[in-house]
XYZ file of C-alpha atoms in Angstrom:
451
model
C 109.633 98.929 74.010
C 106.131 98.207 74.032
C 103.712 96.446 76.952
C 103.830 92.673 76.884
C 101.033 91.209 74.712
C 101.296 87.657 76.686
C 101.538 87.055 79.598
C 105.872 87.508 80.791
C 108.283 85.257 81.002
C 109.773 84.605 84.531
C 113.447 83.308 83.775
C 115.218 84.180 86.952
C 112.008 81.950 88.779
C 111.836 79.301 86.380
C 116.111 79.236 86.672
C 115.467 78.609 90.527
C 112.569 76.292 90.842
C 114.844 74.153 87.992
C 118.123 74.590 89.970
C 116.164 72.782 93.145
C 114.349 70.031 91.398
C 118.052 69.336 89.713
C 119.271 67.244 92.963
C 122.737 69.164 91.924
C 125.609 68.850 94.969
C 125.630 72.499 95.786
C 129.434 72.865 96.375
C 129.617 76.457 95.917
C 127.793 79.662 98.002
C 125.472 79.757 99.884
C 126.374 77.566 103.297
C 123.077 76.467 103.454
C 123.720 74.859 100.761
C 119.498 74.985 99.793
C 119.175 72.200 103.203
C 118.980 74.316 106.350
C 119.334 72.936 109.748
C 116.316 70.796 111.254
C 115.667 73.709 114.012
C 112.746 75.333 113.918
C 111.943 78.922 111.908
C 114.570 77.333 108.862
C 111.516 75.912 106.980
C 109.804 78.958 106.760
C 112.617 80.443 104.532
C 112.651 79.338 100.974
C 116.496 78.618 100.748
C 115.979 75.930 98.282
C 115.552 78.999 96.037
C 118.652 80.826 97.249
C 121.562 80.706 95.213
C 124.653 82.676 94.445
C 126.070 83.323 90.740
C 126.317 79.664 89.220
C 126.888 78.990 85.336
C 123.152 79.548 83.863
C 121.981 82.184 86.805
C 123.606 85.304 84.833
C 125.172 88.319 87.227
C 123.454 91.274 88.171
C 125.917 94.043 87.153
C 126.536 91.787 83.802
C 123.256 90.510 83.021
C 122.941 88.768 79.554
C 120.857 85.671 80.787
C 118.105 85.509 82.890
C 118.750 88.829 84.494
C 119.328 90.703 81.435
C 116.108 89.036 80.078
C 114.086 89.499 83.042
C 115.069 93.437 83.326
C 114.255 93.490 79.344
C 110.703 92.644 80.296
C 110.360 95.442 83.066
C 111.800 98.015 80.674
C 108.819 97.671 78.534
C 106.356 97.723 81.786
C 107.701 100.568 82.896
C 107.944 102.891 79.452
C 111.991 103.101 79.839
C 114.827 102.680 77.535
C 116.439 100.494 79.753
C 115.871 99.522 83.470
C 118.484 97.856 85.794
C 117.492 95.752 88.935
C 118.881 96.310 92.194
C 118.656 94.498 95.217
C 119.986 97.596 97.477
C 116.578 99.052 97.316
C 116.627 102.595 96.121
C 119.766 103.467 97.815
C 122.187 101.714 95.392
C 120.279 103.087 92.426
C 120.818 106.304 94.029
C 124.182 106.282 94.391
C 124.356 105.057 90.512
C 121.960 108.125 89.386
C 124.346 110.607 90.451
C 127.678 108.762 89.554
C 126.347 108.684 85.846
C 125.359 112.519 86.384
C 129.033 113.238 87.791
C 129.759 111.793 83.952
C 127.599 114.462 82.817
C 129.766 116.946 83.693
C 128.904 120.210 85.414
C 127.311 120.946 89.054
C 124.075 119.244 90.476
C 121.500 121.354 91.530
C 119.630 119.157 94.527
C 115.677 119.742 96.029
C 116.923 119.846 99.989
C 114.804 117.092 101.302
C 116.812 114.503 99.652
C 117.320 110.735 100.907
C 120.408 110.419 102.989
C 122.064 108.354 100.066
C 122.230 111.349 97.658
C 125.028 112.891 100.482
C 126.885 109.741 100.706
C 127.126 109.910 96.848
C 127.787 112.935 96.553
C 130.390 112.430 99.764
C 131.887 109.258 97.484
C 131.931 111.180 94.526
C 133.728 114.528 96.109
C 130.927 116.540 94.555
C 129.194 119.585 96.298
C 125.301 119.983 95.526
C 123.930 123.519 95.136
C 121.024 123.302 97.114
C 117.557 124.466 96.024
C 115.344 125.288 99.386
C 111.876 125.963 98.288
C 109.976 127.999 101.092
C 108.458 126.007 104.644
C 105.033 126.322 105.079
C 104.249 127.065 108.742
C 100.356 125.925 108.239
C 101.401 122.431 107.169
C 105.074 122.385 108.869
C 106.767 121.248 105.345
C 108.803 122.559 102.731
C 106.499 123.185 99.566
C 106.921 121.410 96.642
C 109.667 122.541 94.232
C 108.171 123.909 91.113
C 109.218 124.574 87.313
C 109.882 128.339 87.789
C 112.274 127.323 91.077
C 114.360 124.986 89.030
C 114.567 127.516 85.849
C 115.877 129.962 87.967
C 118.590 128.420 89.557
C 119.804 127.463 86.599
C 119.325 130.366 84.962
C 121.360 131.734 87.738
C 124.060 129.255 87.478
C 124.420 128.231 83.876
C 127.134 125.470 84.934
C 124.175 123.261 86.547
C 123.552 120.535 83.989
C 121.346 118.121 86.500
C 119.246 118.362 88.432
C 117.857 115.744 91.023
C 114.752 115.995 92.867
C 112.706 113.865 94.888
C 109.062 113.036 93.570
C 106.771 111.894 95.399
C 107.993 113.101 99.153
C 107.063 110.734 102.151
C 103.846 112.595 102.963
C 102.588 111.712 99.306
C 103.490 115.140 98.039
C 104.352 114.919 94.199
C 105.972 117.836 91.725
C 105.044 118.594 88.439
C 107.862 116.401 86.865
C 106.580 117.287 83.104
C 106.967 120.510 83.635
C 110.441 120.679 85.144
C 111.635 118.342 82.654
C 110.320 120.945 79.915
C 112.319 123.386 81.669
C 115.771 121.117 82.216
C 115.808 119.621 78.871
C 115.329 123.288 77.393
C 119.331 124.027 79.269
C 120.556 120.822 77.639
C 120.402 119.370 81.616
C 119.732 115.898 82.619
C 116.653 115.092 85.307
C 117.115 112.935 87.650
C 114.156 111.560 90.198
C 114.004 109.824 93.646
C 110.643 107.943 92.703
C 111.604 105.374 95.760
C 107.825 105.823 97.032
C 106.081 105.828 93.715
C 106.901 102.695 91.599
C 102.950 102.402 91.689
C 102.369 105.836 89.438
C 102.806 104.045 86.265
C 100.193 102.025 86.984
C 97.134 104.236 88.600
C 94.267 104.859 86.203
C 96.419 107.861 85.015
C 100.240 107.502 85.273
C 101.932 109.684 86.536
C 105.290 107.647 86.824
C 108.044 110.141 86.396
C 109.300 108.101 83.293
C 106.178 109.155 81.617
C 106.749 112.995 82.363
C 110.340 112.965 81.023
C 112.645 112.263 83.264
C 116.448 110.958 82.254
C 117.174 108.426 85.403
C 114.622 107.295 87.833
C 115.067 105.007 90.997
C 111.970 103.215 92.426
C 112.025 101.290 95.674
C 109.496 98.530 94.343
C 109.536 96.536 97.832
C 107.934 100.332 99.007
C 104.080 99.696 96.967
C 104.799 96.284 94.820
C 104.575 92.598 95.947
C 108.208 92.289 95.685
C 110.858 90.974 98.866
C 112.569 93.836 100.797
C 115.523 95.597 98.859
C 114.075 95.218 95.573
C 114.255 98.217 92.907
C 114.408 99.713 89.938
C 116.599 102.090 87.729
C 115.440 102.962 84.696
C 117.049 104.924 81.975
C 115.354 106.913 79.344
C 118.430 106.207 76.902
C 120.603 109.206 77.812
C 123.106 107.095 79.868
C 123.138 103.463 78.325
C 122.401 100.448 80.324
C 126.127 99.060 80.426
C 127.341 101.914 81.900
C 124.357 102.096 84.516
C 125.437 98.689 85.238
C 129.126 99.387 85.687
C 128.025 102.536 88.410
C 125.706 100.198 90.108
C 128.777 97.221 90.503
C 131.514 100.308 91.924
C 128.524 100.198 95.019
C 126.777 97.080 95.146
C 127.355 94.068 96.760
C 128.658 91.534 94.789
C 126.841 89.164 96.255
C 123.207 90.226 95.469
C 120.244 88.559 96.779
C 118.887 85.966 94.160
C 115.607 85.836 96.075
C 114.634 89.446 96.165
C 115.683 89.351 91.862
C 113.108 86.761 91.359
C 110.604 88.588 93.372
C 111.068 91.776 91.182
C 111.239 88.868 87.778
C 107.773 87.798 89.428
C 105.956 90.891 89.605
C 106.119 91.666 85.952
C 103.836 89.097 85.719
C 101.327 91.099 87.964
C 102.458 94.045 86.498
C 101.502 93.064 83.325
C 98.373 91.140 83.892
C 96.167 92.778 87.546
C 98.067 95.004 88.903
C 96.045 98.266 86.815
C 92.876 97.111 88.080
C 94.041 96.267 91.397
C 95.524 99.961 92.030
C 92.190 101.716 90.882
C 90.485 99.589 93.302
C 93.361 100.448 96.007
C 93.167 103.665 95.209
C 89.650 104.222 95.503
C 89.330 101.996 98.645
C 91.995 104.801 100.053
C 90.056 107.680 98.645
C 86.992 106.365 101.194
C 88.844 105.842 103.815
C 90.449 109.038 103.809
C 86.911 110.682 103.496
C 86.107 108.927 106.438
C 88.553 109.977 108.525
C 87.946 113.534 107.558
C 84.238 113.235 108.266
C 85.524 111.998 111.798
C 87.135 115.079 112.634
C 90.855 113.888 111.406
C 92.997 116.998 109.769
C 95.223 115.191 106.351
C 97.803 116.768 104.854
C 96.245 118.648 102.004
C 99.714 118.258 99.475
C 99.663 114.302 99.651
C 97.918 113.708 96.535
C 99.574 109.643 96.353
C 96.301 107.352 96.684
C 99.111 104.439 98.139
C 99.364 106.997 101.100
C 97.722 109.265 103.765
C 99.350 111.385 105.984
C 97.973 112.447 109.057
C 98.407 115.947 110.576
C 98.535 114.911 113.758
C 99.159 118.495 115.518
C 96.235 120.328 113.445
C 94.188 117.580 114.756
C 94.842 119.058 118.507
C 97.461 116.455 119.370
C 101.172 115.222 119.027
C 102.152 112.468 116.866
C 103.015 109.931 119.655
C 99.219 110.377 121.200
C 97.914 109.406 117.365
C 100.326 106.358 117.039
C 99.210 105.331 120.614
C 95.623 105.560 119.520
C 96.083 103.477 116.603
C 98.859 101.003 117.836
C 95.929 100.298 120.746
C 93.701 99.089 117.793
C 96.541 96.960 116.039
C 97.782 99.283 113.735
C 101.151 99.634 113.130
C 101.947 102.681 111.369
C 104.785 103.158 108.481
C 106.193 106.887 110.095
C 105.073 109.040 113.131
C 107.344 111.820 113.861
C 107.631 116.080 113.455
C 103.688 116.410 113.782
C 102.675 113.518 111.432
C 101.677 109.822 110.750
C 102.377 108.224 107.343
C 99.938 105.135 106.431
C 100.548 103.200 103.429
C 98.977 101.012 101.276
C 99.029 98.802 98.032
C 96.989 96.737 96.375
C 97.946 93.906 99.111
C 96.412 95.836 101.626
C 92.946 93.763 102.753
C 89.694 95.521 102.929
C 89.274 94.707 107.081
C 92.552 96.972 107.409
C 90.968 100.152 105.852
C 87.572 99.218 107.928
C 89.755 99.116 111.358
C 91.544 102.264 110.276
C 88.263 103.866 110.110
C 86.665 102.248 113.166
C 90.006 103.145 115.307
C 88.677 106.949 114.584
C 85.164 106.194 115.914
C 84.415 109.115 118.186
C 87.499 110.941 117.733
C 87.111 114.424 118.832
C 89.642 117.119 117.180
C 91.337 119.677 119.824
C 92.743 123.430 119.070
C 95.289 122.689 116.656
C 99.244 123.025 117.672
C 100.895 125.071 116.043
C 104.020 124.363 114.046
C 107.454 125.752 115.624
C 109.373 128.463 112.730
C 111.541 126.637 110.327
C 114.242 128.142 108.174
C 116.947 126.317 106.516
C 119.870 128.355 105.017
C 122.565 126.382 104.018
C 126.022 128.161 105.313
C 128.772 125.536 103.926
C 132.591 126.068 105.198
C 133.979 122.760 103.880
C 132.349 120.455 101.410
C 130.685 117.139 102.188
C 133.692 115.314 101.337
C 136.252 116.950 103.130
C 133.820 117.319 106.498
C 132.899 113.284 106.378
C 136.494 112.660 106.127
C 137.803 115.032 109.087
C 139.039 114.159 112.501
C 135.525 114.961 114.923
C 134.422 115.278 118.161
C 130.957 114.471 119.633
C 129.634 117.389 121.408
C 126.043 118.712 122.813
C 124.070 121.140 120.819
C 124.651 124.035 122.569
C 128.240 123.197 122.073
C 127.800 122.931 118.616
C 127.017 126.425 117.677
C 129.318 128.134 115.408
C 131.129 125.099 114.566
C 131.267 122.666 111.449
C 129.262 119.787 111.231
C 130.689 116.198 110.453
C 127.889 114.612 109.904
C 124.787 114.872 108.293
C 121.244 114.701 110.494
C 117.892 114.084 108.674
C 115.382 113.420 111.542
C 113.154 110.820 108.409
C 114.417 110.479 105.507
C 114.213 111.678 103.088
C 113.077 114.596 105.037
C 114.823 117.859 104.895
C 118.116 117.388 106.334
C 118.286 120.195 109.246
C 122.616 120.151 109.088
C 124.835 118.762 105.910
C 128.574 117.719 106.950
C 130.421 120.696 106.316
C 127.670 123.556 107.182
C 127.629 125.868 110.157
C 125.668 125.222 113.309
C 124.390 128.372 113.459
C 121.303 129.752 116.249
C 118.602 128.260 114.520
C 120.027 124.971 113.305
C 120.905 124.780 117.262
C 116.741 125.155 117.735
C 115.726 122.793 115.145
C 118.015 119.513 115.915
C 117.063 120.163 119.855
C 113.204 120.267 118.344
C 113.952 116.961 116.341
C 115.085 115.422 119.390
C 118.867 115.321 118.241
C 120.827 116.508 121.566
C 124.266 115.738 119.927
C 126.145 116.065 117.315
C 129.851 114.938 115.447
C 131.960 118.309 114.041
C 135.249 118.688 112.799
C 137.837 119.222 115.503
């Protein structure tokens, strides 16, 4: 499908705005009925514009109207077969990714520092990841990025792996070399699957670099994350391996079925922008970044060398000589609120959306900083020991106990101090010595495992 030559069609807007000039008795969902109470705050909500599924307003997980036609018009933005809306964010396309992979057939092979809803799928789906742990990097305190050669290897080493599900870019901006493990699953006759919640933007920087682009078979973005669309909107696209009906039919065994008809004509809105400013606008987001985070080096202020996402930068707080909470302090005290701080770091983000004044007072909240002996990074080493699956741990009786209690038992829960960090413990892995460390050094004091 090729790039709109005119500008797009909105359908699911143009349904709306028609629905409230139509003076139709709304006897049907929502109880607002499009007339909110006369109390204050109501009028700043456009629930004129909210409506549930009514004939002409097509259904999300059957969309052959509006929807359909709407999603139609992404695909072709976005280089994909097909490409399904969701408005669960990421986390319902997630959970649809790796139900069509369970289809597939064969194991998963999983990048550790997956997003929370990859466990509960795979929890759902009664389907045990082999985990791929690429090695921490005590300069930086983060895993490295997976690479080509780690993914090859592992299933080279287990020839029953047919997909393989990584997460591209990471929150500190960190990105893999998607083309290149693609090369290398599609040469096993496995399926790729991507996390790209943080990168909708890539396929429209100067060069894209959206994973659809470099090969991948499914790919979730969290468009709310870096596009000018309502909280909760996504996408999942499909490169033509798994058809759009049945994408549809995963999506509807975990959605809601009462999706939000405001965040879909958000997402039906930005093609337009998509397709007409929005290239433009990310070079000159992306070079208003690049300046600022010169800036803040020239000031003394340590980034994190792997984040190579110009919508981000990432702060390395303790190589700067101080902890993460005395950085947010600094720049919550010049009113700016900051997307992460926590294990070291600061995440700032930014879009096209962001004004200029907010990179200047980024820049002037650094005026005279003054770098101290950098902190050192405590050891990290995560070895997965697993003595139950996911499943059958989520589903056992537990207790709540201390850490130090912990140790040597069998987790029942899953901790993941940000996702989609590395998670520390899965359900159904041993609390061993140094998973006892690393929760207490995340802060986590206490923990569920099976009785």
């Amino acid at each position: 499908m090729t790039l709109p030559a005119a500008v797009p069609a909105t359908p699911i807007l143009d349904f709306l705005r028609e629905y409230r000039a139509s003076g139709t008795s709304r006897l049907h969902m929502p109880g607002h009925k499009g007339n909110p109470p006369a109390v204050p705050g109501f009028d700043e909500l456009p629930f004129p514009l909210d409506i549930t599924e009514i004939r002409g307003a097509d259904a999300l997980y059957e969309a052959e109207g509006i929807i359909g036609e709407s999603e139609e018009i992404a695909a072709g933005l976005f280089g994909a077969a097909s490409t399904c809306y969701s408005a669960g964010g990421s986390t319902l396309s997630i959970l649809a990714m790796v139900r069509a992979a369970r289809r597939f057939g064969g194991k998963i092979l999983a990048a550790r520092n997956c997003h929370l809803a990859f466990l509960n799928a795979c929890i759902l789906l009664d389907w045990q990841p082999c985990w791929l742990c690429p090695p921490y990097d005590g300069e930086s305190g983060l895993a490295r990025t997976v690479t080509a050669a780690d993914v090859a290897a592992a299933m080279d080493a287990d020839p029953e792996i047919r997909s393989v599900y990584l997460t591209s870019p990471d929150y500190y901006g960190a990105a893999a070399d998607i083309a290149a493990i693609a090369e290398e699953v599609h040469a096993r006759g496995g399926m790729l699957l991507v996390d790209n919640a943080h990168g909708a933007h890539l396929r429209f920087l100067p060069k894209d670099r959206h994973p659809m682009t470099l090969g991948a078979d499914l790919c979730c973005d969290s468009a709310h994350k870096t596009l000018p669309v309502l909280t909760g909107g996504g996408y999942l696209h499909s490169a033509g391996k798994v058809p759009k009906e049945q994408l549809k039919a995963d999506m509807a065994l975990f959605g809601s079925t009462s999706p939000s008809y405001l965040i879909l004509a958000s997402l039906d809105l930005c093609n337009r922008w998509l397709a007409g400013p929005a290239r433009e606008e990310f070079a000159r987001m992306a070079a208003r970044t690049a300046r600022a985070a010169a800036s803040l080096r020239e000031k003394g202020v340590f980034l994190h060398p792997g984040c190579s996402d110009p919508a981000k930068i990432a702060i390395d707080c303790r190589r700067c000589g101080f902890s993460h909470e005395e950085i947010a302090a600094l720049l919550r005290k010049n009113g700016i609120e900051p997307e992460f701080c926590g294990g070291g770091k600061i995440v700032l983000m930014f879009s096209p959306c962001t004004p200029d004044a907010d990179c200047r007072r980024l820049e002037k909240a650094f005026a005279g900083f003054s770098p101290a002996p950098p902190i050192p990074y405590p050891a990290l080493s995560i070895r997965p020991r697993a003595a139950m699956s996911l499943r059958e741990a989520a589903f056992s009786p537990w207790e709540r106990v201390g850490i130090d209690a912990a140790a040597g038992r069998i987790a029942a829960e899953t901790k993941i101090t940000c996702p989609p960090a590395v998670p520390i413990v899965a359900a159904g892995e041993i609390i061993g010595e140094n998973e006892k460390k690393l929760l207490k050094n995340s802060g986590i004091f206490f923990l569920k495992v099976v009785k």
